[in-house]
Each structure stands twice: as C-alpha cells, then as structure tokens.
Short mmCIF file of C-alpha atoms (C1' of nucleotides) in Angstrom, two decimals:
data_model
loop_
_atom_site.label_atom_id
_atom_site.label_comp_id
_atom_site.label_asym_id
_atom_site.label_seq_id
_atom_site.Cartn_x
_atom_site.Cartn_y
_atom_site.Cartn_z
CA MET A 69 0.10 0.06 -0.12
CA LYS A 70 2.81 2.60 -1.17
CA ASP A 71 1.66 6.02 -2.26
CA SER A 72 2.68 6.97 -5.95
CA PRO A 73 5.22 9.65 -6.03
CA GLU A 74 2.65 12.00 -6.93
CA ASP A 75 0.16 11.37 -4.00
CA GLN A 76 3.07 12.12 -1.68
CA ILE A 77 4.02 15.44 -3.17
CA VAL A 78 0.30 16.55 -3.10
CA ASN A 79 -0.31 15.36 0.27
CA ALA A 80 2.73 16.94 1.66
CA ILE A 81 1.88 20.31 -0.08
CA LEU A 82 -1.73 20.07 1.29
CA ASP A 83 -0.30 19.30 4.86
CA ALA A 84 1.94 22.09 4.72
CA ILE A 85 -0.76 24.52 3.65
CA ALA A 86 -3.22 23.05 6.26
CA GLU A 87 -0.44 23.97 8.96
CA GLN A 88 0.28 27.46 7.44
CA ARG A 89 3.61 26.41 6.83
CA LEU A 90 3.47 27.60 3.04
CA PRO A 91 1.73 30.88 2.94
CA ALA A 92 -0.45 32.12 0.10
CA GLY A 93 1.26 33.29 -2.92
CA THR A 94 4.69 30.81 -2.20
CA LYS A 95 6.05 29.90 -5.73
CA LEU A 96 6.39 26.09 -5.88
CA GLY A 97 9.13 25.59 -8.54
CA GLU A 98 9.19 22.35 -10.27
CA GLN A 99 13.00 21.84 -9.95
CA ALA A 100 12.69 22.40 -6.00
CA LEU A 101 10.24 19.99 -5.65
CA SER A 102 11.39 17.33 -7.80
CA ASP A 103 14.60 17.63 -5.78
CA LEU A 104 12.79 17.63 -2.45
CA PHE A 105 10.86 14.61 -3.39
CA SER A 106 13.47 12.89 -5.56
CA CYS A 107 11.52 12.15 -8.56
CA ASN A 108 11.28 13.61 -11.99
CA ARG A 109 9.55 16.80 -12.85
CA ALA A 110 6.76 14.91 -14.99
CA ASN A 111 5.36 13.75 -11.50
CA VAL A 112 5.96 17.03 -9.93
CA ARG A 113 3.93 18.40 -12.96
CA ARG A 114 0.83 16.17 -12.41
CA ALA A 115 0.87 16.71 -8.78
CA LEU A 116 0.29 20.31 -9.71
CA ALA A 117 -2.21 20.03 -12.05
CA SER A 118 -4.13 17.99 -9.34
CA LEU A 119 -3.64 20.67 -6.94
CA ALA A 120 -4.69 23.18 -9.27
CA ALA A 121 -7.98 21.31 -10.11
CA GLN A 122 -8.51 21.67 -6.23
CA GLN A 123 -7.96 25.31 -6.46
CA VAL A 124 -5.39 25.28 -3.83
CA VAL A 125 -2.63 26.00 -6.41
CA GLU A 126 -2.89 28.59 -9.11
CA LEU A 127 -1.31 27.61 -12.57
CA ARG A 128 0.30 30.84 -14.28
CA PRO A 129 1.45 29.71 -17.91
CA ASN A 130 5.03 29.96 -18.44
CA ARG A 131 5.59 31.41 -14.98
CA GLY A 132 5.15 28.53 -12.58
CA ALA A 133 2.74 27.23 -9.72
CA PHE A 134 1.86 29.60 -6.86
CA VAL A 135 0.04 28.51 -3.44
CA MET A 136 -3.74 30.14 -4.14
CA THR A 137 -4.19 33.57 -2.81
CA PRO A 138 -7.98 33.96 -2.43
CA SER A 139 -9.40 37.41 -2.83
CA PRO A 140 -11.93 38.82 -0.20
CA LYS A 141 -14.86 37.61 -2.81
CA GLU A 142 -13.44 34.26 -2.76
CA ALA A 143 -13.22 34.38 1.04
CA ARG A 144 -16.84 35.20 0.97
CA ASP A 145 -17.57 32.29 -1.14
CA ILE A 146 -15.76 29.87 0.49
CA PHE A 147 -17.17 30.73 3.80
CA GLN A 148 -20.68 30.48 2.66
CA ALA A 149 -20.09 27.17 0.94
CA ARG A 150 -18.45 25.96 4.09
CA ARG A 151 -21.69 26.82 6.06
CA ALA A 152 -23.87 25.02 3.86
CA ILE A 153 -21.83 21.89 3.80
CA GLU A 154 -21.09 22.00 7.43
CA ARG A 155 -24.74 22.55 8.56
CA THR A 156 -25.68 19.63 6.27
CA ILE A 157 -22.91 17.56 7.61
CA ALA A 158 -23.81 18.44 11.35
CA ARG A 159 -27.43 17.32 10.48
CA HIS A 160 -26.31 13.95 9.18
CA ALA A 161 -23.80 13.43 11.86
CA SER A 162 -26.14 14.01 14.70
CA GLY A 163 -27.15 10.80 16.34
CA GLN A 164 -24.45 8.99 14.55
CA ALA A 165 -21.38 9.54 16.56
CA SER A 166 -19.99 6.35 18.44
CA ALA A 167 -18.53 6.47 21.83
CA GLU A 168 -15.11 6.39 20.46
CA ASP A 169 -16.07 9.42 18.20
CA ILE A 170 -16.99 11.62 21.04
CA ALA A 171 -13.87 10.51 22.94
CA PHE A 172 -11.66 11.35 19.92
CA LEU A 173 -13.34 14.72 19.69
CA ARG A 174 -12.90 15.84 23.36
CA ASP A 175 -9.35 14.47 23.29
CA ASN A 176 -8.65 16.68 20.27
CA ILE A 177 -9.92 19.76 22.06
CA LEU A 178 -7.64 19.16 24.60
CA GLU A 179 -4.98 18.72 22.33
CA GLU A 180 -5.85 22.11 20.56
CA ALA A 181 -5.81 23.99 23.63
CA GLU A 182 -2.50 22.55 24.57
CA ALA A 183 -0.59 23.41 21.33
CA ARG A 184 -2.38 26.96 21.78
CA LYS A 185 -0.84 27.22 24.82
CA ALA A 186 2.27 26.07 23.75
CA GLY A 187 2.51 28.59 20.90
CA ASP A 188 2.80 25.79 18.34
CA LYS A 189 0.43 27.17 15.27
CA PRO A 190 0.85 24.23 13.12
CA ALA A 191 -0.26 21.83 15.88
CA GLU A 192 -3.21 24.02 16.60
CA LEU A 193 -4.24 24.08 12.88
CA ARG A 194 -3.91 20.60 12.56
CA ALA A 195 -6.12 19.63 15.59
CA SER A 196 -8.81 22.33 14.67
CA ARG A 197 -8.92 20.93 11.09
CA GLN A 198 -9.09 17.15 12.39
CA PHE A 199 -11.94 18.27 14.72
CA HIS A 200 -14.12 19.54 11.54
CA MET A 201 -12.94 16.59 9.48
CA ARG A 202 -13.84 13.96 12.06
CA ILE A 203 -17.26 15.15 12.30
CA ALA A 204 -17.51 14.91 8.43
CA GLN A 205 -16.51 11.40 8.72
CA ILE A 206 -19.01 10.78 11.22
CA ALA A 207 -21.74 11.97 8.69
CA GLY A 208 -20.34 9.34 6.54
CA ASN A 209 -20.68 11.38 2.99
CA LEU A 210 -17.45 11.10 1.19
CA VAL A 211 -18.41 13.79 -1.39
CA LEU A 212 -19.10 16.22 1.33
CA GLU A 213 -15.99 15.23 3.36
CA ARG A 214 -14.01 15.91 0.30
CA PHE A 215 -15.69 19.16 -0.39
CA LEU A 216 -15.09 20.31 3.39
CA SER A 217 -11.34 18.96 3.17
CA GLU A 218 -10.90 21.45 0.29
CA LEU A 219 -12.74 24.23 2.04
CA THR A 220 -11.00 23.89 5.06
CA MET A 221 -7.57 24.10 3.22
CA ARG A 222 -8.69 27.13 1.56
CA SER A 223 -10.00 28.60 4.64
CA THR A 224 -6.43 28.36 6.21
CA LEU A 225 -4.91 30.28 3.55
CA ILE A 226 -7.67 32.76 4.08
CA LEU A 227 -6.86 33.03 7.94
CA GLY A 228 -3.49 33.44 6.96
CA LEU A 229 -3.96 36.63 4.91
CA TYR A 230 -6.86 38.31 6.61
CA SER A 231 -6.61 37.36 10.09
CA PRO A 232 -5.05 39.76 12.59
CA THR A 233 -2.80 37.14 13.95
CA GLY A 234 -3.94 35.47 16.77
CA SER A 235 -7.71 35.34 16.21
CA SER A 236 -6.96 32.89 13.45
CA SER A 237 -8.56 29.62 14.67
CA CYS A 238 -11.55 28.50 16.48
CA ALA A 239 -12.77 29.38 19.87
CA GLU A 240 -12.23 26.29 21.68
CA ASP A 241 -15.44 26.55 23.78
CA GLU A 242 -17.34 26.56 20.86
CA HIS A 243 -15.90 23.24 19.77
CA ASP A 244 -16.82 22.08 23.28
CA ARG A 245 -20.51 22.85 22.97
CA ILE A 246 -20.72 21.31 19.50
CA VAL A 247 -19.32 18.06 21.15
CA ASP A 248 -22.11 18.26 23.69
CA ALA A 249 -24.98 18.72 21.25
CA LEU A 250 -23.47 15.93 18.90
CA ALA A 251 -23.28 13.39 22.03
CA ALA A 252 -26.81 14.55 23.00
CA GLY A 253 -28.16 14.18 19.62
CA ALA A 254 -29.45 17.51 19.61
CA THR A 255 -29.73 18.08 16.01
CA ASP A 256 -31.06 21.47 15.62
CA GLU A 257 -28.98 22.81 18.53
CA LEU A 258 -25.93 21.13 16.63
CA VAL A 259 -26.64 23.00 13.28
CA ARG A 260 -27.08 26.41 15.02
CA LEU A 261 -23.69 25.90 16.75
CA ALA A 262 -21.86 24.90 13.53
CA ASP A 263 -23.34 27.76 11.77
CA GLU A 264 -22.65 30.24 14.54
CA HIS A 265 -18.77 28.88 14.79
CA LEU A 266 -18.25 29.60 11.21
CA ARG A 267 -20.00 32.87 11.45
CA HIS A 268 -17.56 33.90 14.16
CA LEU A 269 -14.79 32.60 12.33
CA GLU A 270 -15.46 34.75 9.41
CA ALA A 271 -16.39 37.67 11.41
CA GLY A 272 -12.83 37.67 12.74
CA LEU A 273 -11.48 38.36 9.17
CA ASN A 274 -10.18 41.82 8.05
CA PHE A 275 -10.06 42.65 4.47
CA ASP A 276 -8.96 46.39 5.19
CA GLU A 277 -5.44 46.24 4.87
CA PRO A 278 -4.33 44.37 1.36
CA PRO A 279 -2.59 40.99 2.32
CA ALA A 280 1.17 40.79 2.67
CA ALA A 281 2.75 40.55 -0.97
CA PRO A 282 3.33 37.32 -2.53
CA MET A 283 6.50 35.67 -1.14
CA SER A 284 9.12 33.88 -2.99
CA LEU A 285 11.18 31.40 -1.10
CA ARG A 286 13.95 33.74 -1.55
CA GLU A 287 12.25 36.62 -0.02
CA GLN A 288 11.15 34.43 3.02
CA LEU A 289 14.83 34.13 3.61
CA MET A 290 16.37 37.45 2.99
CA ALA A 291 14.92 38.86 6.40
CA PRO A 292 12.93 42.02 5.32
CA ARG A 293 14.43 43.93 8.27
CA SER A 294 13.11 47.40 8.12
CA THR A 295 13.33 48.44 4.61
CA PRO A 296 16.34 50.58 4.95
CA ASN A 297 15.59 53.00 1.84
CA ALA A 298 13.84 56.22 2.70
CA LYS A 299 14.93 59.76 1.91
CA MET F 152 -7.76 34.04 -25.26
CA LYS F 153 -6.66 30.36 -26.41
CA ASP F 154 -7.19 27.39 -24.49
CA SER F 155 -4.07 25.53 -23.23
CA PRO F 156 -4.14 21.91 -24.75
CA GLU F 157 -4.61 20.48 -21.50
CA ASP F 158 -7.69 22.60 -20.80
CA GLN F 159 -8.95 21.34 -24.24
CA ILE F 160 -8.91 17.92 -23.41
CA VAL F 161 -10.30 18.29 -19.86
CA ASN F 162 -13.12 20.22 -21.44
CA ALA F 163 -13.74 17.70 -24.28
CA ILE F 164 -13.99 14.89 -21.96
CA LEU F 165 -16.23 16.48 -19.66
CA ASP F 166 -18.62 17.89 -22.26
CA ALA F 167 -18.73 14.49 -23.74
CA ILE F 168 -19.41 12.89 -20.26
CA ALA F 169 -22.03 15.43 -19.81
CA GLU F 170 -23.75 14.54 -22.67
CA GLN F 171 -23.49 10.76 -22.25
CA ARG F 172 -21.38 10.14 -25.06
CA LEU F 173 -18.82 8.72 -22.91
CA PRO F 174 -20.26 6.09 -20.60
CA ALA F 175 -18.89 5.04 -17.26
CA GLY F 176 -16.04 2.75 -17.38
CA THR F 177 -14.75 3.83 -20.83
CA LYS F 178 -10.92 3.59 -21.07
CA LEU F 179 -9.19 6.85 -21.84
CA GLY F 180 -6.08 5.60 -23.49
CA GLU F 181 -3.24 8.41 -23.71
CA GLN F 182 -2.15 7.38 -27.08
CA ALA F 183 -5.68 7.86 -28.68
CA LEU F 184 -6.26 11.18 -26.73
CA SER F 185 -2.81 12.61 -27.85
CA ASP F 186 -3.71 11.67 -31.19
CA LEU F 187 -7.31 13.06 -31.22
CA PHE F 188 -6.06 16.39 -29.87
CA SER F 189 -2.70 16.26 -31.75
CA CYS F 190 -0.60 16.96 -28.57
CA ASN F 191 1.88 14.99 -26.63
CA ARG F 192 1.32 12.44 -24.10
CA ALA F 193 2.59 14.81 -21.46
CA ASN F 194 -0.41 17.12 -21.87
CA VAL F 195 -2.87 14.25 -21.88
CA ARG F 196 -1.36 12.96 -18.49
CA ARG F 197 -1.99 16.21 -17.06
CA ALA F 198 -5.30 16.65 -18.20
CA LEU F 199 -6.18 12.86 -16.85
CA ALA F 200 -4.66 13.89 -13.45
CA SER F 201 -7.11 16.91 -13.20
CA LEU F 202 -9.96 14.92 -14.16
CA ALA F 203 -9.14 12.62 -11.43
CA ALA F 204 -8.79 15.11 -8.82
CA GLN F 205 -12.44 16.08 -9.91
CA GLN F 206 -13.43 12.39 -9.32
CA VAL F 207 -14.76 12.14 -12.89
CA VAL F 208 -12.03 9.64 -14.00
CA GLU F 209 -10.48 6.97 -12.02
CA LEU F 210 -6.60 6.43 -12.56
CA ARG F 211 -5.82 2.68 -12.27
CA PRO F 212 -1.95 2.38 -11.73
CA ASN F 213 -0.20 0.82 -14.93
CA ARG F 214 -3.55 0.23 -16.18
CA GLY F 215 -4.69 3.73 -17.46
CA ALA F 216 -7.61 5.96 -17.06
CA PHE F 217 -11.16 5.24 -16.94
CA VAL F 218 -14.33 7.08 -16.86
CA MET F 219 -15.48 6.91 -13.26
CA THR F 220 -18.22 4.19 -12.49
CA PRO F 221 -20.05 5.43 -9.29
CA SER F 222 -21.20 2.82 -6.97
CA PRO F 223 -24.71 2.74 -5.63
CA LYS F 224 -23.27 4.24 -2.30
CA GLU F 225 -21.56 7.12 -4.29
CA ALA F 226 -24.71 7.87 -6.13
CA ARG F 227 -26.39 8.30 -2.91
CA ASP F 228 -23.61 10.67 -1.29
CA ILE F 229 -23.66 12.64 -4.60
CA PHE F 230 -27.42 13.25 -4.60
CA GLN F 231 -27.38 14.17 -0.87
CA ALA F 232 -24.56 16.67 -1.68
CA ARG F 233 -26.56 17.89 -4.68
CA ARG F 234 -29.26 18.59 -2.51
CA ALA F 235 -27.57 20.35 0.22
CA ILE F 236 -25.78 22.62 -2.48
CA GLU F 237 -28.67 23.19 -4.98
CA ARG F 238 -30.63 23.96 -2.05
CA THR F 239 -28.25 26.64 -0.85
CA ILE F 240 -27.96 27.91 -4.15
CA ALA F 241 -31.75 28.29 -4.59
CA ARG F 242 -31.74 30.39 -1.48
CA HIS F 243 -29.14 32.64 -2.70
CA ALA F 244 -30.50 32.68 -6.25
CA SER F 245 -33.93 33.76 -5.00
CA GLY F 246 -34.55 37.53 -5.74
CA GLN F 247 -31.19 37.80 -7.94
CA ALA F 248 -32.41 36.78 -11.32
CA SER F 249 -32.45 39.26 -14.07
CA ALA F 250 -35.01 39.55 -16.64
CA GLU F 251 -32.45 37.83 -18.98
CA ASP F 252 -32.05 35.23 -16.60
CA ILE F 253 -35.67 34.42 -16.53
CA ALA F 254 -35.64 34.61 -20.43
CA PHE F 255 -32.85 32.37 -20.74
CA LEU F 256 -34.26 29.74 -18.28
CA ARG F 257 -37.47 30.03 -20.06
CA ASP F 258 -36.02 29.36 -23.43
CA ASN F 259 -33.97 26.60 -21.99
CA ILE F 260 -37.05 24.73 -21.02
CA LEU F 261 -38.38 24.67 -24.43
CA GLU F 262 -34.92 23.49 -25.67
CA GLU F 263 -35.04 20.83 -23.52
CA ALA F 264 -38.57 19.69 -24.49
CA GLU F 265 -37.83 20.10 -28.14
CA ALA F 266 -34.38 17.98 -27.88
CA ARG F 267 -36.59 15.25 -25.89
CA LYS F 268 -39.31 15.24 -28.55
CA ALA F 269 -36.61 14.73 -31.25
CA GLY F 270 -34.94 12.10 -29.17
CA ASP F 271 -31.81 13.83 -29.11
CA LYS F 272 -30.44 12.81 -25.78
CA PRO F 273 -27.26 14.57 -25.71
CA ALA F 274 -29.01 17.93 -26.65
CA GLU F 275 -31.49 17.17 -23.86
CA LEU F 276 -28.89 16.49 -21.02
CA ARG F 277 -26.98 19.51 -22.31
CA ALA F 278 -29.88 21.72 -21.78
CA SER F 279 -31.05 20.27 -18.50
CA ARG F 280 -27.42 20.52 -17.12
CA GLN F 281 -27.53 24.23 -18.44
CA PHE F 282 -30.66 24.98 -16.44
CA HIS F 283 -29.06 24.20 -13.13
CA MET F 284 -25.80 25.89 -13.81
CA ARG F 285 -27.56 29.00 -14.79
CA ILE F 286 -29.29 28.94 -11.32
CA ALA F 287 -25.91 28.36 -9.94
CA GLN F 288 -24.55 31.54 -11.53
CA ILE F 289 -27.49 33.64 -10.57
CA ALA F 290 -26.66 32.84 -6.87
CA GLY F 291 -23.13 34.16 -7.58
CA ASN F 292 -21.00 31.78 -5.63
CA LEU F 293 -18.02 30.39 -7.74
CA VAL F 294 -17.45 27.72 -5.23
CA LEU F 295 -20.83 26.21 -4.95
CA GLU F 296 -21.27 26.71 -8.74
CA ARG F 297 -18.07 24.54 -9.39
CA PHE F 298 -18.90 21.97 -6.93
CA LEU F 299 -22.43 21.55 -8.55
CA SER F 300 -20.66 21.39 -11.85
CA GLU F 301 -18.73 18.46 -10.55
CA LEU F 302 -21.88 16.71 -9.21
CA THR F 303 -23.92 17.23 -12.36
CA MET F 304 -21.20 15.45 -14.29
CA ARG F 305 -21.18 12.79 -11.87
CA SER F 306 -24.97 12.70 -11.72
CA THR F 307 -25.08 12.04 -15.54
CA LEU F 308 -22.77 8.98 -15.04
CA ILE F 309 -25.36 7.84 -12.42
CA LEU F 310 -28.28 8.13 -14.68
CA GLY F 311 -26.38 6.29 -17.37
CA LEU F 312 -25.99 3.41 -15.22
CA TYR F 313 -28.98 3.05 -13.06
CA SER F 314 -31.79 4.46 -14.84
CA PRO F 315 -34.29 2.44 -16.71
CA THR F 316 -33.66 4.42 -20.01
CA GLY F 317 -36.06 7.11 -20.69
CA SER F 318 -36.73 8.42 -17.04
CA SER F 319 -33.01 9.87 -17.21
CA SER F 320 -33.71 13.50 -16.96
CA CYS F 321 -35.48 16.16 -15.05
CA ALA F 322 -39.32 16.39 -15.34
CA GLU F 323 -39.82 19.64 -17.72
CA ASP F 324 -42.89 20.92 -15.58
CA GLU F 325 -40.81 20.95 -12.48
CA HIS F 326 -38.33 23.33 -14.39
CA ASP F 327 -41.22 25.30 -15.34
CA ARG F 328 -42.46 25.71 -11.57
CA ILE F 329 -39.00 26.52 -10.43
CA VAL F 330 -38.55 29.46 -12.90
CA ASP F 331 -42.07 30.50 -11.68
CA ALA F 332 -40.77 30.56 -8.17
CA LEU F 333 -37.51 32.23 -9.07
CA ALA F 334 -39.23 34.82 -10.96
CA ALA F 335 -41.81 35.60 -8.20
CA GLY F 336 -38.89 35.57 -5.75
CA ALA F 337 -40.57 32.88 -3.49
CA THR F 338 -37.68 31.92 -1.62
CA ASP F 339 -39.16 29.07 0.61
CA GLU F 340 -41.11 27.74 -2.44
CA LEU F 341 -38.15 27.67 -4.45
CA VAL F 342 -35.92 25.77 -2.08
CA ARG F 343 -38.67 23.29 -1.62
CA LEU F 344 -39.15 22.90 -5.34
CA ALA F 345 -35.32 22.39 -5.87
CA ASP F 346 -35.39 19.86 -3.05
CA GLU F 347 -38.13 17.84 -4.65
CA HIS F 348 -36.95 17.95 -7.98
CA LEU F 349 -33.72 16.28 -7.00
CA ARG F 350 -35.49 13.63 -4.86
CA HIS F 351 -37.75 12.84 -7.77
CA LEU F 352 -34.72 12.29 -10.03
CA GLU F 353 -32.98 9.93 -7.41
CA ALA F 354 -36.11 8.20 -6.96
CA GLY F 355 -36.03 7.14 -10.67
CA LEU F 356 -32.83 5.18 -10.20
CA ASN F 357 -32.82 1.46 -9.89
CA PHE F 358 -29.72 -0.26 -8.21
CA ASP F 359 -31.15 -3.82 -8.68
CA GLU F 360 -29.63 -4.85 -11.63
CA PRO F 361 -25.97 -4.42 -11.51
CA PRO F 362 -24.72 -1.68 -14.18
CA ALA F 363 -23.61 -2.81 -17.76
CA ALA F 364 -19.91 -4.11 -17.73
CA PRO F 365 -17.35 -1.55 -18.34
CA MET F 366 -16.82 -0.85 -21.96
CA SER F 367 -13.53 -0.53 -23.85
CA LEU F 368 -13.52 1.41 -26.92
CA ARG F 369 -13.22 -1.79 -28.96
CA GLU F 370 -16.25 -3.39 -27.32
CA GLN F 371 -18.51 -0.32 -28.13
CA LEU F 372 -17.58 -1.07 -31.88
CA MET F 373 -17.64 -4.83 -31.95
CA ALA F 374 -21.63 -4.72 -32.00
CA PRO F 375 -22.49 -7.05 -28.99
CA ARG F 376 -25.23 -8.80 -31.12
CA SER F 377 -27.04 -11.46 -28.98
CA THR F 378 -23.70 -13.19 -27.72
CA PRO F 379 -23.73 -16.38 -29.75
CA ASN F 380 -22.34 -18.78 -27.43
CA ALA F 381 -24.74 -20.90 -25.17
CA LYS F 382 -24.78 -24.49 -25.30
"C1'" DT P 193 -12.38 -27.91 -29.18
"C1'" DT P 194 -10.50 -26.20 -24.98
"C1'" DG P 195 -7.52 -24.81 -21.35
"C1'" DT P 196 -2.70 -23.37 -20.10
"C1'" DC P 197 1.45 -21.20 -20.80
"C1'" DA P 198 5.17 -18.62 -23.39
"C1'" DT P 199 5.71 -15.16 -26.81
"C1'" DT P 200 4.53 -11.21 -28.77
"C1'" DT P 201 2.35 -6.72 -29.01
"C1'" DA P 202 0.35 -2.55 -26.96
"C1'" DT P 203 0.17 0.73 -23.01
"C1'" DT P 204 1.54 3.11 -19.27
"C1'" DG P 205 5.76 5.13 -16.56
"C1'" DT P 206 10.26 7.33 -16.40
"C1'" DT P 207 14.04 9.93 -17.85
"C1'" DA P 208 16.60 13.21 -20.50
"C1'" DA P 209 17.52 16.38 -23.90
"C1'" DC P 210 16.02 20.28 -26.18
"C1'" DA P 211 13.25 24.59 -27.12
"C1'" DA P 212 10.59 28.71 -25.57
"C1'" DT P 213 9.83 31.80 -22.10
"C1'" DA P 214 10.55 34.53 -17.60
"C1'" DT P 215 13.52 36.60 -14.77
"C1'" DT P 216 17.73 38.45 -13.25
"C1'" DT P 217 22.07 40.74 -13.29
"C1'" DG P 218 25.10 44.09 -14.58
"C1'" DA P 219 26.55 47.90 -17.85
"C1'" DC P 220 25.53 52.09 -19.39
"C1'" DA P 221 23.94 56.80 -19.76
"C1'" DA P 222 21.23 60.51 -17.41
"C1'" DT W 216 22.42 57.55 -7.68
"C1'" DT W 217 18.83 56.21 -10.71
"C1'" DG W 218 16.54 54.39 -14.95
"C1'" DT W 219 16.77 51.75 -19.10
"C1'" DC W 220 18.27 48.17 -22.00
"C1'" DA W 221 20.86 44.21 -23.42
"C1'" DA W 222 23.19 39.82 -22.08
"C1'" DA W 223 23.24 35.82 -18.89
"C1'" DT W 224 20.72 32.76 -16.01
"C1'" DA W 225 16.87 30.11 -14.41
"C1'" DT W 226 12.41 28.08 -15.40
"C1'" DT W 227 8.80 26.24 -17.58
"C1'" DG W 228 7.19 23.54 -21.94
"C1'" DT W 229 7.81 20.02 -25.38
"C1'" DT W 230 9.39 16.11 -27.60
"C1'" DA W 231 11.53 11.58 -28.05
"C1'" DA W 232 13.32 7.65 -26.59
"C1'" DC W 233 13.68 4.02 -23.44
"C1'" DA W 234 12.18 0.80 -19.46
"C1'" DA W 235 8.39 -1.60 -16.91
"C1'" DT W 236 4.06 -3.39 -16.89
"C1'" DA W 237 -0.12 -5.22 -18.68
"C1'" DA W 238 -3.10 -7.13 -22.22
"C1'" DA W 239 -3.47 -9.87 -26.44
"C1'" DT W 240 -2.02 -13.62 -29.51
"C1'" DG W 241 -0.93 -18.18 -30.64
"C1'" DA W 242 1.17 -22.64 -29.97
"C1'" DC W 243 0.74 -26.75 -27.74
"C1'" DA W 244 -1.25 -30.49 -24.97
"C1'" DA W 245 -5.29 -32.74 -23.03
#
DNA sequence: TTGTCATTTATTGTTAACAATATTTGACAA
DNA sequence: TTGTCAAATATTGTTAACAATAAATGACAA
C-alpha cells in the first residue's frame, strides 16, 4: 500500500498548507519539488495539475505554480459554501457519533488547547482541522467530506492572509459545545452551533489592509528587516 | 484567449461525459487522446490528473484512465450533496435573477422539451444541465458553482448506469415551476421545489440490476449482437 | 475443441535532452 | 544615484526515446 510519488507530493503540500507552513503566494518551483521528493519533473507536474484542479494552487502559464491567494470575494464564497456544507454534515452526523468518536473529539479539543498554550500554531491548526473533518467522517458522506477538506484548506490560507494574527483559529469553547450537542443528539442545536461557529470565524477576518505581498522562497529567507531605504 | 491543450482535453472529456457520449467505464487511452487532440502525451497525462482530482476519471496504476463508475453508495452521497448545494444555491439565487436570466431559463426549458421530442439525448442532457448551472450562476457563488458542476457531471454518469432508460432526465414541468418561483422571489417555495426535484430524480434510479459491464472502445464497436455462445 | 502457458504486442511509466519563455544581472547613460 | 536596456541565467514547456508493466496472441497438450 505505497503511495505513488505524485500522491506523496500532493499530500505533503496539502499538509504544509493546512498547517500554514506554506503561505499564500509561495512559488512552487518544479525543480525545487522534484529535488525535495527526489522524483522527476513529470510527477511534479501532474501533482501540481491535481492541486490546481482543487483550487489550492494557481497555475500561471510560463510562470509556474503558486499557492493560491484567495481574494476577499473568494473568501466570502468559501465561507458561505462551508456553512452550507458543514450545516448539512452536522445534520447527518447528529445521532451517528459512536463513543470513540466523542472521545476522539474531546481529546482533540484538549490537544488544540495545549498547542495554543504552547504557541505551536501548526499543531493547533492541525487539531482544529481534524475536529471538523472527524465530524464530516461521522456524517458518512464521502463527497461532502472531500468538499469540506478542500474548503478547510482554503480557509487556512484565508486566515493566514486576512486574520489579525491570533484570532486565526476556532474558539475552543465552541468546539466544546458542539461535541456536547453531538453527544446529546440535539440536531437543531448542533446545526445552529456549527453555523454560528463559522460565522464567528468569518467575522474575525479583516479585509481592510491588503494581504502581505506574495512571497517567493528567496524573500522568505532574505529577512525583510526594516527596509533601509527612505529619503 | 486561447485554451491550453490541456484545458481543451479536459473540457472535451467533460462535455462528452455531460452528454452521455462517454459512458462510465470507458477507457481513456493516452495514445488515443494525444492522437485525437494532436498533442503530446505529457499534456494528456496532466489532463487526466485534473479529471481524476475531480473524481470524474479513475486512474488505475499501470492500467490507465477510465471514466469513473459510481457505486450505489457514491450515487447516494452525490445526490445528498447535490440537494444540500442546490438548496443553498436556490436560497441565494432567489430574488437575484435578472430579466435575461428568466428569459434564458424559459428558453432553455423549450429547448430541452424539443430535444426530448426529437429523441436527441445529448441535447436534452446539455439543456438540462445548463438549467441547473444557470441558476448556480445567478446565486453568484463560484465555489458552489464549481461543486455543482462536478456533481451534475457525476449525476449524468449515475443516470447512465442506473436509470431505466427514458426516465433519465428532469421532469420539465418541475423546471417550469422552479422558474416561476425564482421569478416571483418566493424563496421558501423555490428551495422546496429544488429539493423535491432532486428527490424525484434520485427516486427514478434502480440499483437492482448491476450496471452494464465496463466498456472499452473496442467493445463499443464490436457490436455485441446476441452473444452467440450458449450450449 | 478447450485450457494453459510462453511469446508477442500494446500501453503506461520514467528519464533526459532540447526549445521557448521569464527573470535576473550588470553595464551604461542621464 | 537612478532608469533603461541588453546579455546571462534560470525556469517552464515540449518532445522523443527507453524501460516496465499489462494485455493479446498463438502454440501446444489434453
């Protein structure tokens, strides 16, 4: 059961984006990737085509592949779609959660809180994402699960761009109450909480100041310092 | 504004599937495609990777690419997801349709009816699909629009597999009433009609007899006749 | 005839070389 | 210094050849 090199690349990039290690706008050079994963460029190319089909990567002809930079309008669309899908998921998950599911989710909340306290952003984001995805699994619809997977990925990019650092992830007590409703089989309550939860997340965004300029790998390493130019 | 060869292939295949000219299970050979579109295999490969990411094509390692054959369980998931998404779309489209939108939709209904009378299945399917997609455009959410595009594509495959030939497409009077509700801005009514419409479509499926065996291009041309074997 | 197996053929997977296109660099002039 | 332009470099796009794998063919034996 070994993954094809192409899947490896796709998954590695998706993971990196989900944990905000790859910010929006980062250039994904073919050479760099084929070196990293020690495979030929053909595989890299196919992987990038897959990611582009999922709208996670933008393919500019003759320029290369870049991590997608969602516009404010796209951000709105994505969160709107997320609400529609997560509400549906909540409705179908209600009453379907096993004891292990509930245990997993409670444990996951602790994990996220710890990561937040420790200042480990990647771990925090990973836990938060797992929370939402686990509920999707409970709902048992693979199509909705895949859609949500794509949307959480893009949400992470949005948070990285438009979130006044810090408010970027979910309020943990909301997760708490969601598990309570899920365990109690309170469908309407669960749907309401899911919707509210996402509205809060979206409300924390700030589109006023333009997103930080797209970075290349070079610029990330050049240490911007305090731009020593001026008059 | 010319399409890249890769996009051409992707769109040609999507169109063919949407009009049921390419049935589920058809093998998509790399050579055949690169000949058809007179491009190199690298482009074909990337196109197939994109289609696989959209779950419209299945990639079997060392075997090639095949038009996806949705299982009954997948069919259920797909229609469930479609209801969730089209309901949301209906809600957002309500009150947003321009006069041209309504005119287009009314015209589209006629077109579909004519195609049906003429026995032109591809034209009928194309019109029906356009109907749903136009409403998605009115709703103005590109994410939901793309999701629906993928789901209608896969729905067509499902209808081709599990529909007792004939009932395969939408009841036209339902489309009529949907346009009425859309034009009147009757949101709740519109959502209800959309949901019902999809339930009717799904109810017409029959999973009892197994889907026709996966076809290769050869078998499609060999003229199956009445299998002259027996005792 | 019918089933099995080795051989042949076709198809997919991989790699490398080359062409076309951007990007960077550095020289030069204002 | 600052702006512009040409040369140099790096990156993406295309193509062809080869290797690995699966499918089809045909010979052979029962």
